[in-house]
Coordinates of C-alpha atoms in Angstrom, one line a residue:
Chain A
M515 CA -54.6 151.3 -10.8
E516 CA -54.2 151.1 -7.1
A517 CA -56.8 153.5 -4.9
E518 CA -56.4 154.1 -1.2
L519 CA -59.2 156.2 0.7
R520 CA -56.5 158.0 3.3
D521 CA -57.2 160.2 6.7
K522 CA -60.5 158.7 6.9
P523 CA -63.3 159.2 7.7
S524 CA -62.9 163.7 8.9
F525 CA -60.6 165.0 5.7
T526 CA -60.4 162.1 3.4
N527 CA -58.8 161.9 0.3
L528 CA -58.0 159.6 -2.2
R529 CA -54.7 158.8 -3.4
L530 CA -54.2 157.0 -6.5
Q531 CA -51.1 155.3 -7.9
L532 CA -51.6 155.1 -12.0
S533 CA -49.7 152.4 -13.7
P534 CA -48.5 153.2 -17.0
G535 CA -51.5 153.6 -19.2
D536 CA -54.0 154.2 -16.7
S537 CA -56.3 156.9 -16.6
V538 CA -59.1 158.5 -14.3
I539 CA -61.7 161.4 -14.6
A540 CA -62.4 163.6 -11.7
E541 CA -64.2 166.4 -10.8
A542 CA -62.8 169.7 -11.6
D543 CA -60.7 171.5 -9.0
A544 CA -60.8 168.0 -7.0
M545 CA -56.9 167.5 -7.6
A546 CA -54.7 168.4 -4.5
Y547 CA -51.3 167.0 -6.1
M548 CA -50.0 164.9 -8.4
S549 CA -46.7 163.6 -9.9
S550 CA -45.1 165.9 -13.0
T551 CA -45.2 162.4 -15.0
I552 CA -49.4 163.0 -15.0
R553 CA -50.6 164.6 -17.7
M554 CA -54.0 166.6 -17.2
N555 CA -56.5 167.0 -19.9
T556 CA -59.7 168.9 -19.7
K557 CA -62.9 168.2 -21.1
W558 CA -66.4 169.1 -21.2
N559 CA -68.6 166.7 -18.9
G560 CA -70.3 164.7 -21.5
G561 CA -71.4 167.0 -24.4
V562 CA -72.0 170.6 -24.0
I563 CA -75.4 170.7 -23.6
Q564 CA -75.1 167.9 -20.8
S565 CA -72.2 169.5 -19.0
L566 CA -74.5 173.1 -19.0
L567 CA -77.2 170.6 -17.5
K568 CA -74.9 169.1 -15.1
R569 CA -73.5 172.4 -14.1
F570 CA -76.4 174.3 -13.2
L571 CA -78.9 171.4 -12.5
G572 CA -76.7 168.8 -11.0
G573 CA -74.4 170.7 -9.2
E574 CA -71.3 169.1 -10.7
S575 CA -68.4 171.2 -12.6
M576 CA -69.3 172.0 -16.2
F577 CA -65.5 170.2 -16.9
V578 CA -64.2 167.1 -15.7
N579 CA -60.7 166.5 -15.7
Q580 CA -59.2 163.4 -17.3
F581 CA -55.5 162.3 -15.8
S582 CA -53.6 159.9 -17.5
T583 CA -50.0 158.7 -17.5
D584 CA -47.8 156.9 -19.5
T585 CA -44.8 155.9 -17.3
G586 CA -47.0 156.0 -13.8
G587 CA -47.3 158.4 -11.2
E588 CA -49.1 159.4 -8.2
L589 CA -52.8 161.5 -7.9
V590 CA -54.1 162.8 -5.1
I591 CA -57.7 163.8 -5.0
T592 CA -60.1 165.6 -2.5
Q593 CA -63.5 167.2 -2.3
P594 CA -64.1 170.9 -0.9
Y595 CA -65.9 170.2 2.6
P596 CA -64.9 167.8 5.4
G597 CA -66.2 164.2 5.5
D598 CA -65.8 160.8 4.6
M599 CA -65.4 159.5 0.6
T600 CA -66.5 155.8 -0.3
C601 CA -65.4 153.5 -3.3
L602 CA -68.2 151.9 -5.3
E603 CA -67.5 149.3 -7.9
L604 CA -70.0 149.2 -10.9
K605 CA -70.8 146.0 -12.9
G606 CA -73.3 147.2 -15.2
N607 CA -75.2 148.3 -12.3
S608 CA -75.9 152.1 -12.0
M609 CA -76.3 154.3 -9.3
Y610 CA -77.8 158.0 -8.5
L611 CA -75.7 160.7 -6.7
Q612 CA -77.2 163.7 -5.1
P613 CA -75.6 167.1 -6.5
G614 CA -72.1 167.5 -5.7
A615 CA -71.4 164.0 -3.8
F616 CA -69.5 163.0 -7.4
V617 CA -65.6 162.9 -6.8
A618 CA -64.0 160.7 -9.4
C619 CA -64.6 157.7 -11.4
E620 CA -62.7 155.4 -13.8
P621 CA -63.1 155.8 -17.7
G622 CA -65.5 152.9 -17.7
V623 CA -68.3 154.5 -16.1
K624 CA -70.7 156.8 -17.6
L625 CA -71.9 159.9 -16.2
G626 CA -75.7 161.1 -17.0
I627 CA -77.8 163.8 -15.3
G628 CA -81.2 162.3 -14.4
W629 CA -84.5 164.4 -13.3
A630 CA -85.2 163.4 -10.2
G631 CA -88.5 164.4 -9.5
L632 CA -90.4 167.6 -7.5
R633 CA -90.5 165.4 -4.5
M634 CA -86.7 165.3 -4.3
L635 CA -86.7 169.2 -4.4
I636 CA -89.7 168.9 -1.7
G637 CA -87.2 166.8 0.3
G638 CA -84.5 169.1 -0.1
E639 CA -82.0 167.1 -2.3
G640 CA -82.5 169.1 -5.4
L641 CA -84.4 168.6 -8.5
F642 CA -81.5 166.7 -10.6
R643 CA -79.0 164.1 -9.7
L644 CA -76.4 161.8 -11.4
K645 CA -76.2 158.8 -12.6
V646 CA -73.4 156.7 -13.0
S647 CA -73.4 153.7 -14.8
G648 CA -71.5 151.1 -16.6
H649 CA -68.3 149.4 -15.2
G650 CA -65.2 150.6 -12.9
R651 CA -64.9 152.5 -9.9
V652 CA -66.8 155.5 -8.8
W653 CA -65.7 157.5 -5.6
F654 CA -68.3 160.1 -3.8
G655 CA -68.0 161.9 -0.9
A656 CA -70.3 163.0 1.8
Y657 CA -70.3 165.7 4.5
G658 CA -69.6 164.0 8.1
G659 CA -69.4 160.1 7.9
I660 CA -70.7 157.8 5.2
F661 CA -73.0 154.7 6.2
E662 CA -73.9 152.2 3.7
R663 CA -77.5 150.6 4.4
E664 CA -79.2 147.3 2.6
I665 CA -82.9 147.8 2.2
S666 CA -84.8 145.1 1.8
D667 CA -88.3 147.0 3.1
E668 CA -89.0 150.5 4.2
Y669 CA -86.6 153.0 5.6
I670 CA -86.8 156.6 6.9
V671 CA -84.0 159.1 6.4
D672 CA -84.3 162.9 7.2
T673 CA -84.0 165.3 4.4
G674 CA -80.8 166.0 3.2
H675 CA -78.8 163.2 4.4
L676 CA -79.4 160.7 1.5
V677 CA -76.2 160.6 -0.6
A678 CA -76.7 158.2 -3.1
Y679 CA -79.1 155.4 -4.1
E680 CA -79.6 152.6 -6.6
P681 CA -82.8 152.9 -8.8
S682 CA -84.4 149.9 -7.7
I683 CA -84.8 152.0 -4.6
G684 CA -88.3 154.0 -4.1
V685 CA -88.4 157.1 -2.5
K686 CA -91.2 159.0 -1.0
V687 CA -91.4 162.5 0.9
G688 CA -93.6 162.6 3.6
M689 CA -94.2 164.2 7.1
A690 CA -92.3 162.6 10.2
G691 CA -95.2 162.0 12.2
G692 CA -98.5 163.9 12.3
I693 CA -98.9 167.3 11.4
F694 CA -97.8 168.9 15.0
S695 CA -94.9 166.7 15.2
S696 CA -93.8 167.0 12.4
F697 CA -93.6 170.9 12.5
F698 CA -92.7 171.0 15.8
S699 CA -90.1 167.9 16.5
G700 CA -87.7 169.6 13.8
E701 CA -87.6 166.5 11.8
G702 CA -90.4 168.1 9.4
L703 CA -90.1 166.3 6.1
V704 CA -88.5 163.0 5.8
T705 CA -87.7 160.6 2.7
R706 CA -89.0 157.2 3.2
V707 CA -86.7 154.8 1.0
K708 CA -88.3 151.5 0.1
G709 CA -85.9 148.7 -0.9
P710 CA -84.5 146.3 -2.3
G711 CA -81.6 148.1 -3.2
R712 CA -79.0 150.0 -1.2
I713 CA -78.5 153.6 -0.2
Y714 CA -75.6 155.9 1.0
L715 CA -76.2 158.3 4.0
Q716 CA -74.4 161.1 5.3
S717 CA -74.2 161.7 9.2
R718 CA -74.3 165.5 8.8
S719 CA -76.5 167.5 6.6
F720 CA -75.8 170.9 4.8
D721 CA -79.1 172.6 5.5
G722 CA -78.1 171.5 9.5
L723 CA -74.9 173.4 9.3
A724 CA -76.3 176.2 7.6
A725 CA -79.3 176.7 10.2
W726 CA -76.7 176.1 12.9
T727 CA -74.5 178.6 11.7
N728 CA -77.4 180.8 11.1
A729 CA -78.3 180.4 14.4
H730 CA -74.9 181.8 15.8
L731 CA -74.4 184.7 13.4
Chain B
M347 CA -83.4 135.6 -31.4
T348 CA -85.0 137.1 -28.6
Q349 CA -85.6 140.4 -27.4
K350 CA -82.9 141.1 -24.5
Y351 CA -84.0 144.2 -21.4
T352 CA -81.4 145.8 -19.5
G353 CA -81.7 145.7 -15.9
G354 CA -80.1 144.2 -12.8
V355 CA -79.6 141.2 -10.2
F356 CA -79.5 141.0 -6.6
H357 CA -78.0 137.6 -5.4
A358 CA -75.8 136.9 -2.3
D359 CA -73.0 134.9 -4.4
L360 CA -71.8 138.0 -6.4
S361 CA -69.1 140.0 -5.0
D362 CA -71.1 143.2 -4.0
G363 CA -74.3 141.3 -3.9
R364 CA -75.7 142.6 -7.5
A365 CA -74.9 143.4 -11.1
G366 CA -76.3 144.8 -14.3
V367 CA -77.6 141.9 -16.4
E368 CA -79.3 141.5 -19.7
I369 CA -82.7 139.6 -19.1
E370 CA -83.8 137.3 -21.7
L371 CA -88.0 136.1 -21.7
L372 CA -87.4 132.1 -23.2
H373 CA -90.0 129.4 -23.2
S374 CA -90.4 128.7 -19.6
H375 CA -87.9 131.0 -17.4
L376 CA -86.5 134.4 -17.4
C377 CA -82.6 134.3 -18.0
A378 CA -80.4 136.9 -16.9
S379 CA -76.5 137.1 -17.8
T380 CA -74.0 139.2 -15.9
A381 CA -70.9 140.9 -18.0
D382 CA -68.9 138.6 -16.2
G383 CA -70.8 135.1 -17.3
D384 CA -73.1 134.5 -14.3
A385 CA -76.4 133.5 -15.2
F386 CA -79.4 133.6 -13.0
V387 CA -82.7 131.9 -14.2
I388 CA -86.3 132.0 -12.4
P389 CA -89.1 129.8 -14.1
Y390 CA -92.4 131.8 -14.5
D391 CA -94.3 129.7 -12.2
E392 CA -91.9 130.5 -9.5
C393 CA -92.1 134.1 -10.3
Q394 CA -93.4 136.9 -7.4
L395 CA -93.6 140.2 -9.2
E396 CA -93.5 143.6 -7.6
L397 CA -93.7 147.1 -8.8
G398 CA -91.2 149.7 -7.4
G399 CA -88.0 151.5 -7.8
Y400 CA -87.4 155.5 -7.9
N401 CA -90.3 155.7 -10.7
G402 CA -92.4 153.2 -9.2
K403 CA -92.3 151.5 -12.7
M404 CA -89.4 149.1 -12.3
L405 CA -90.5 145.4 -12.3
F406 CA -89.2 142.8 -9.9
C407 CA -89.1 139.3 -10.2
R408 CA -88.4 136.9 -7.1
N409 CA -88.0 133.4 -7.3
A410 CA -89.7 131.0 -4.8
D411 CA -86.9 131.5 -1.8
R412 CA -86.7 135.1 -2.8
S413 CA -82.7 134.6 -3.2
V414 CA -82.6 135.8 -6.5
T415 CA -84.4 139.1 -7.5
L416 CA -84.2 140.1 -11.3
F417 CA -85.5 143.6 -12.2
S418 CA -85.8 145.7 -15.4
E419 CA -87.1 149.5 -16.1
D420 CA -87.3 148.8 -19.6
K421 CA -91.2 150.0 -20.5
Q422 CA -92.0 146.8 -22.8
F423 CA -90.8 144.4 -20.3
P424 CA -93.9 143.9 -17.9
K425 CA -96.1 143.4 -21.5
A426 CA -93.5 141.1 -22.9
L427 CA -93.0 139.1 -19.7
A428 CA -96.9 138.7 -19.5
L429 CA -97.0 137.6 -22.8
A430 CA -93.9 135.1 -22.6
A431 CA -95.4 133.6 -19.4
G432 CA -98.6 132.9 -21.4
G433 CA -101.1 134.0 -19.2
R434 CA -99.3 132.7 -15.9
L435 CA -98.3 136.3 -14.7
D436 CA -101.4 138.1 -15.6
D437 CA -103.2 138.1 -12.6
Q438 CA -100.0 139.5 -10.2
L439 CA -99.2 142.1 -12.7
A440 CA -102.5 143.4 -13.0
K441 CA -102.6 143.6 -9.2
Q442 CA -99.6 145.3 -9.2
L443 CA -100.5 147.7 -12.0
T444 CA -103.5 148.9 -9.7
K445 CA -101.8 149.2 -6.4
A446 CA -99.3 151.7 -8.3
K447 CA -102.1 153.3 -9.9
G448 CA -103.5 153.7 -6.6
E449 CA -100.3 155.0 -4.9
S450 CA -99.5 157.4 -7.9
R451 CA -103.0 158.9 -7.7
R452 CA -102.7 159.2 -4.0
S453 CA -99.1 161.0 -4.3
A454 CA -100.6 163.3 -6.8
I455 CA -103.1 164.4 -4.7
L456 CA -100.7 164.8 -1.7
S457 CA -98.2 167.0 -3.5
F458 CA -101.1 168.8 -5.4
G459 CA -102.4 169.5 -1.5
L460 CA -99.1 170.3 -0.2
V461 CA -98.2 173.1 -2.8
A462 CA -101.8 174.3 -2.6
A463 CA -101.2 174.4 1.3
T464 CA -98.0 175.9 1.1
L465 CA -99.6 178.7 -1.4
L466 CA -102.0 179.2 0.9
V467 CA -100.1 179.8 4.1
L468 CA -97.9 182.5 1.9
V469 CA -100.6 184.5 0.5
S470 CA -102.2 184.4 4.0
L471 CA -99.0 185.3 6.0
Y472 CA -98.5 188.3 3.7
F473 CA -101.7 189.9 3.6
G474 CA -101.9 189.2 7.6
I475 CA -98.5 190.5 8.1
R476 CA -99.8 193.7 6.1
A477 CA -103.3 194.1 8.2
G478 CA -101.3 193.2 11.6
A479 CA -98.5 195.8 10.7
N480 CA -101.2 198.6 9.8
R481 CA -103.1 197.8 13.2
V482 CA -100.3 197.7 15.2
T483 CA -99.1 201.0 13.4
Q484 CA -102.7 202.7 14.3
S485 CA -102.3 201.8 18.1
L486 CA -98.6 203.5 18.5
P487 CA -98.6 206.7 21.0
V488 CA -98.5 209.6 18.7
S489 CA -95.5 210.8 20.7
L490 CA -94.1 208.2 18.6
D491 CA -95.0 210.0 15.4
R492 CA -93.5 213.2 16.9
E493 CA -90.3 212.0 17.6
L494 CA -89.9 210.1 14.3
G495 CA -90.5 213.3 12.7
K496 CA -88.1 215.5 14.3
A497 CA -85.5 212.9 13.8
A498 CA -86.3 212.7 10.0
Y499 CA -86.4 216.4 9.6
Q500 CA -83.0 216.8 11.1
A501 CA -81.5 214.1 8.9
M502 CA -83.2 215.3 5.8
P503 CA -81.4 217.3 3.5
K504 CA -82.9 220.8 3.2
E505 CA -82.9 222.0 -0.5
G506 CA -82.5 225.8 0.7
S507 CA -82.5 228.1 3.8
E508 CA -85.2 228.1 5.9
I509 CA -86.9 231.7 6.0
T510 CA -88.1 233.0 9.1
D511 CA -89.4 236.1 7.8
P512 CA -92.9 236.5 9.9
L513 CA -94.5 238.2 6.9
V514 CA -94.2 234.9 5.1
T515 CA -94.2 232.4 7.9
K516 CA -97.3 233.7 10.1
P517 CA -100.0 233.7 7.2
I518 CA -99.3 230.3 6.2
Q519 CA -99.0 229.3 10.3
A520 CA -102.4 230.8 10.2
I521 CA -103.6 228.2 7.8
V522 CA -102.0 225.4 9.4
D523 CA -103.5 226.5 12.9
R524 CA -107.0 226.6 11.4
L525 CA -106.6 223.1 10.1
A526 CA -104.8 222.0 13.0
D527 CA -108.2 222.3 15.4
H528 CA -109.8 219.8 13.0
A529 CA -107.0 217.4 12.9
K530 CA -108.1 213.7 13.2
V531 CA -105.6 212.6 15.7
E532 CA -104.7 214.7 18.6
G533 CA -101.4 215.4 19.9
M534 CA -99.8 216.4 16.4
D535 CA -97.4 219.4 17.0
F536 CA -97.8 220.9 13.8
Q537 CA -94.4 223.0 13.2
L538 CA -94.2 224.9 10.1
H539 CA -90.7 225.7 8.1
V540 CA -90.3 227.7 5.2
I541 CA -87.8 226.6 3.1
D542 CA -86.5 229.1 0.2
S543 CA -86.3 226.6 -2.8
P544 CA -87.9 226.6 -6.2
T545 CA -89.4 223.2 -6.0
V546 CA -92.8 223.2 -6.0
N547 CA -93.6 220.9 -3.3
A548 CA -94.8 220.4 0.6
Y549 CA -94.6 217.7 3.0
C550 CA -95.5 217.1 6.2
L551 CA -93.8 214.8 8.2
P552 CA -94.9 212.1 10.9
G553 CA -96.1 214.0 14.0
G554 CA -96.7 217.2 12.3
T555 CA -93.6 218.5 11.2
M556 CA -94.8 220.5 8.1
V557 CA -92.3 221.9 5.2
V558 CA -93.4 224.7 2.8
Y559 CA -90.8 225.3 -0.3
T560 CA -91.6 228.6 -1.4
G561 CA -91.9 227.3 -5.0
L562 CA -95.1 225.9 -3.9
I563 CA -96.1 229.7 -2.7
S564 CA -95.2 231.1 -6.3
A565 CA -96.8 228.4 -8.3
A566 CA -100.2 228.4 -6.5
E567 CA -102.9 230.5 -8.1
S568 CA -104.9 231.4 -4.4
P569 CA -104.5 230.9 -0.9
G570 CA -107.2 228.3 -1.3
Q571 CA -104.9 226.3 -3.3
L572 CA -102.2 226.8 -0.8
A573 CA -104.6 225.1 1.9
A574 CA -105.4 222.5 -0.1
V575 CA -101.8 221.4 -0.7
I576 CA -101.2 222.2 3.4
S577 CA -104.2 220.2 4.2
H578 CA -103.6 217.1 1.8
E579 CA -100.2 217.0 3.7
M580 CA -101.4 217.5 7.2
A581 CA -103.8 214.5 6.5
H582 CA -100.8 212.2 5.7
A583 CA -99.6 213.1 9.1
T584 CA -103.1 212.4 10.8
L585 CA -103.6 209.5 8.9
R586 CA -100.2 208.3 9.7
H587 CA -99.2 207.0 6.6
G588 CA -95.4 207.4 7.3
L589 CA -95.7 204.6 9.9
S590 CA -98.1 202.6 7.6
R591 CA -95.3 203.0 5.2
I592 CA -92.4 202.1 7.2
S593 CA -94.0 199.3 9.1
Q594 CA -95.2 198.1 5.5
T595 CA -91.4 198.5 4.2
L596 CA -89.8 197.1 7.3
G597 CA -92.7 194.1 8.1
L598 CA -93.4 191.9 10.8
T599 CA -89.8 192.6 12.5
A600 CA -90.5 196.4 12.9
A601 CA -94.2 195.5 14.2
V602 CA -92.8 193.2 16.7
S603 CA -90.2 195.4 17.8
L604 CA -92.8 198.4 18.3
L605 CA -95.0 196.0 20.1
I606 CA -92.1 195.3 22.6
G607 CA -91.6 199.0 22.6
D608 CA -87.9 198.8 21.1
T609 CA -88.1 202.0 19.3
A610 CA -84.4 202.6 18.7
G611 CA -84.0 200.7 15.7
I612 CA -87.1 201.5 13.9
M613 CA -86.3 205.4 14.5
A614 CA -83.0 204.6 12.8
A615 CA -84.8 202.9 10.2
A616 CA -87.2 205.6 10.0
E617 CA -84.6 208.3 9.6
E618 CA -83.0 206.6 6.8
F619 CA -86.5 205.8 5.0
F620 CA -87.7 209.5 5.1
T621 CA -84.0 210.8 4.2
A622 CA -83.8 208.7 0.8
A623 CA -86.1 211.1 -0.7
S624 CA -89.4 208.8 -0.3
I625 CA -91.3 211.3 1.7
N626 CA -94.2 211.8 -0.8
S627 CA -93.6 208.1 -1.9
Y628 CA -97.1 207.4 -0.1
S629 CA -99.2 204.6 -2.2
R630 CA -102.3 206.0 -4.6
Q631 CA -104.6 204.7 -1.7
Q632 CA -103.0 206.8 0.8
E633 CA -102.7 209.7 -1.7
T634 CA -106.7 209.3 -2.4
E635 CA -107.3 209.2 1.4
A636 CA -104.8 212.2 2.2
D637 CA -107.1 214.3 -0.8
L638 CA -110.2 213.4 0.8
E639 CA -109.3 213.6 4.8
G640 CA -108.0 217.0 3.5
V641 CA -111.2 218.0 2.3
R642 CA -113.1 217.5 5.5
M643 CA -110.1 219.0 7.1
L644 CA -111.0 222.4 5.3
H645 CA -114.9 222.1 5.6
A646 CA -114.4 221.4 9.2
A647 CA -112.3 224.6 9.6
A648 CA -114.7 226.7 7.1
I649 CA -112.2 226.9 4.4
D650 CA -113.3 226.7 1.0
P651 CA -112.7 223.4 0.0
S652 CA -112.8 223.9 -3.7
G653 CA -109.3 224.9 -3.4
M654 CA -108.3 221.5 -3.9
P655 CA -110.2 220.5 -7.2
S656 CA -108.9 224.1 -8.5
L657 CA -105.3 222.9 -7.5
F658 CA -105.4 219.9 -9.2
E659 CA -106.8 221.5 -12.5
L660 CA -103.5 223.9 -12.3
L661 CA -101.4 220.8 -12.1
K662 CA -103.1 219.3 -14.9
E663 CA -102.5 222.3 -16.9
E664 CA -98.9 223.1 -16.1
H665 CA -97.8 219.4 -15.3
G666 CA -96.6 219.1 -19.1
E667 CA -94.5 222.5 -18.9
L668 CA -92.9 221.9 -15.4
P669 CA -92.3 218.1 -15.5
E670 CA -89.1 218.6 -13.2
A671 CA -89.7 221.3 -11.0
L672 CA -93.5 219.5 -10.2
V673 CA -92.1 216.5 -7.6
W674 CA -95.5 217.2 -5.5
V675 CA -97.2 215.9 -8.8
S676 CA -95.0 212.8 -9.6
T677 CA -96.2 210.4 -7.1
H678 CA -99.6 211.2 -6.9
P679 CA -102.9 209.8 -8.6
D680 CA -103.8 211.4 -11.8
H681 CA -105.3 214.5 -12.0
A682 CA -109.0 213.9 -13.6
S683 CA -109.7 211.2 -11.1
R684 CA -108.5 213.4 -8.2
I685 CA -110.8 216.4 -9.3
E686 CA -113.9 214.1 -9.6
E687 CA -113.3 212.4 -6.3
T688 CA -112.7 215.5 -4.5
Q689 CA -115.4 217.7 -6.3
S690 CA -118.0 214.6 -5.7
M691 CA -117.1 214.7 -1.5
I692 CA -117.1 218.4 -1.5
D693 CA -120.8 217.9 -3.3
S694 CA -121.8 215.6 -0.6
L695 CA -120.5 217.6 2.4
P696 CA -123.6 220.2 4.2
A697 CA -123.8 223.5 2.8
K698 CA -121.5 225.9 5.4
T699 CA -120.2 229.4 5.1
Y700 CA -116.9 229.5 4.7
N701 CA -114.8 232.1 6.2
P702 CA -111.9 233.3 3.9
I703 CA -108.3 232.9 4.8
E704 CA -106.7 236.3 5.8
L705 CA -103.8 236.8 4.4
D706 CA -102.6 239.3 1.8
W707 CA -102.0 237.0 -1.1
E708 CA -100.0 239.4 -3.3
A709 CA -97.7 240.7 -0.4
L710 CA -96.7 236.9 0.4
K711 CA -96.2 236.2 -3.2
S712 CA -93.8 239.2 -3.6
R713 CA -92.0 238.6 -0.6
V714 CA -91.6 235.0 -1.5
A715 CA -90.0 236.1 -5.2
G716 CA -87.7 238.1 -2.9
D717 CA -88.6 241.3 -4.8
P718 CA -86.5 244.3 -3.1
A719 CA -88.8 246.4 -4.2
N720 CA -91.3 245.3 -2.4
G721 CA -89.6 244.5 0.7
N722 CA -90.8 247.5 3.4
D723 CA -87.5 247.7 5.4
D724 CA -84.5 246.1 6.6
S725 CA -86.2 243.3 8.5
S726 CA -86.2 241.1 5.4
G727 CA -82.1 241.3 5.2
D728 CA -82.2 241.0 8.9
A729 CA -84.3 237.7 8.4
D730 CA -82.4 236.4 5.8
E731 CA -79.2 236.6 8.1
S732 CA -80.7 235.0 11.2
S733 CA -82.2 232.3 8.6
Q734 CA -79.2 231.5 7.2
N735 CA -76.6 232.2 9.9
P736 CA -77.7 229.0 12.3
E737 CA -76.7 226.9 9.2
S738 CA -74.0 228.6 8.1
S739 CA -72.2 228.7 11.4
Q740 CA -73.6 225.6 12.7
N741 CA -72.2 223.0 10.2
P742 CA -68.5 224.1 10.1
M743 CA -68.6 224.6 13.7
S744 CA -69.6 221.0 14.4
S745 CA -67.1 219.6 11.8
T746 CA -64.6 221.7 13.8
D747 CA -65.6 220.3 17.2
L748 CA -65.1 216.8 15.3
T749 CA -61.7 217.4 14.2
E750 CA -60.8 218.7 17.1
D751 CA -62.0 215.8 19.2
T752 CA -60.1 213.0 16.8
S753 CA -57.0 215.0 17.0
E754 CA -57.2 215.2 20.7
L755 CA -58.0 211.4 20.8
E756 CA -54.7 210.4 18.4
Q757 CA -52.8 212.6 20.8
E758 CA -54.0 210.8 23.5
N759 CA -53.6 207.7 22.2
G760 CA -49.8 208.5 20.9
S761 CA -48.9 209.5 24.4

């Protein structure tokens, strides 16, 4: 299966060229267009309970679509908001994705829901996150641009900008500075991440967009 | 066959710098193998341990030059590693565990503190706003109450036509006037409107616009009881309960806009508030305050305040029989406690000679009942006409005005 991320970085979409026998799993409603030779199969995103959990807690769809073909064809997948997408190749390792980031994956990838803990709620990232593990490629998206950082020590990320992180990354939520500067700098709470491992960041945050829009209403 | 632990490896030679591995604890070293067949080895003697990861429970093992990092989150892994290393790693592990414990305790204290602080802020904000709004309300000029009451009265649906018959309005206005001299706040303009409606109700809008339904006059057993209701309702106005209710409903925004003098917004909101049939939806505390202030006013005006408890006695008896008609009762505290509270206040007041209320009670009642046999002359018919005329003629007129206006506009647009 050939994959190409096009129209980077603002309106990135994923074009997949499926060979006979290939299949791919995508978030519901992510398909933009495809060849008529491709079959779409809707299935629960995990078991029924898992699906419900993913839908209501993980910000993911209750159903995922599996696209497969016997003769080959083209498939284009997008995400609902403007921004970049990236590909991650799993080789037995795993990665946590923030709610809503997942776009598509190969069949060898396992999707699971995990409790992220209260600190992530305080950090504005959501109580649950998606865990992708196994073998195969995973595509996920962000609002704005995506950058990747290999972290060996500590790194500070503003809340709402963390898109994905490895399980080996330690995450702490803390104040940006002292009490005064935390409140008046506009930074408020920040996430302190600690390596070793890799994190993916988005250049814009939904909270920022919401606050900006609100100010202009 | 040794136990295998699922985990991962970081190494620069791997295509993405990382891979998932199965870790085996062998005689002298850890051995990790990837699904692709790559293998990584760290001798126990070189092993540098660190606890970390998302949960703080992931154990990292690095070799001497830190080029290979193996890790696993398996709960059994640290213990098994210590056992396999034969005591060589016990010190490092213990140190890491104490550090992790301290950190988790610190973060627990921090998050508890954060939650407690947030709660404290929310609670104090809630009470602060309420108290602040109340304080602001009480410092506002009474002219605002008057404006508000007038606007609200205009906007309010009337349940019947207004009675202008002086035989009805004059004696009631006399009671209002007697009480008005002893109002707690100066500048109130107590204007009486008597509405022909069977509803047993009366209310006083902010600023003093007083409305009495004829149903209340029919239901009252004595002038004292009528005076008691009037005093209670007037007390709501003089204690400025309407404004407090609005400011509490609208919250801080209203308080701020009042402070900076922007009354247009709050007037609109108040009109809405009073029209939404919530005239009598004062809080129980406000009702009790109005009861007691009513008693005080009655006493000061030398009207026998015992009409107040006797009114509650009446309501207590009749409440079960006429639940629909007795709107005035519905939002008020229970009668037994109101009787008790007003009676004990009356008992505590200094003795005073009360002057009777000068009105022909029977004449008023029959007049209100609309008994034609009791009507003295044609003046009642005139009064009725004059009372109905303004409303019946005003409404169609204003509506025709509107339609004419719009048709004119349309014509202008068309040409």
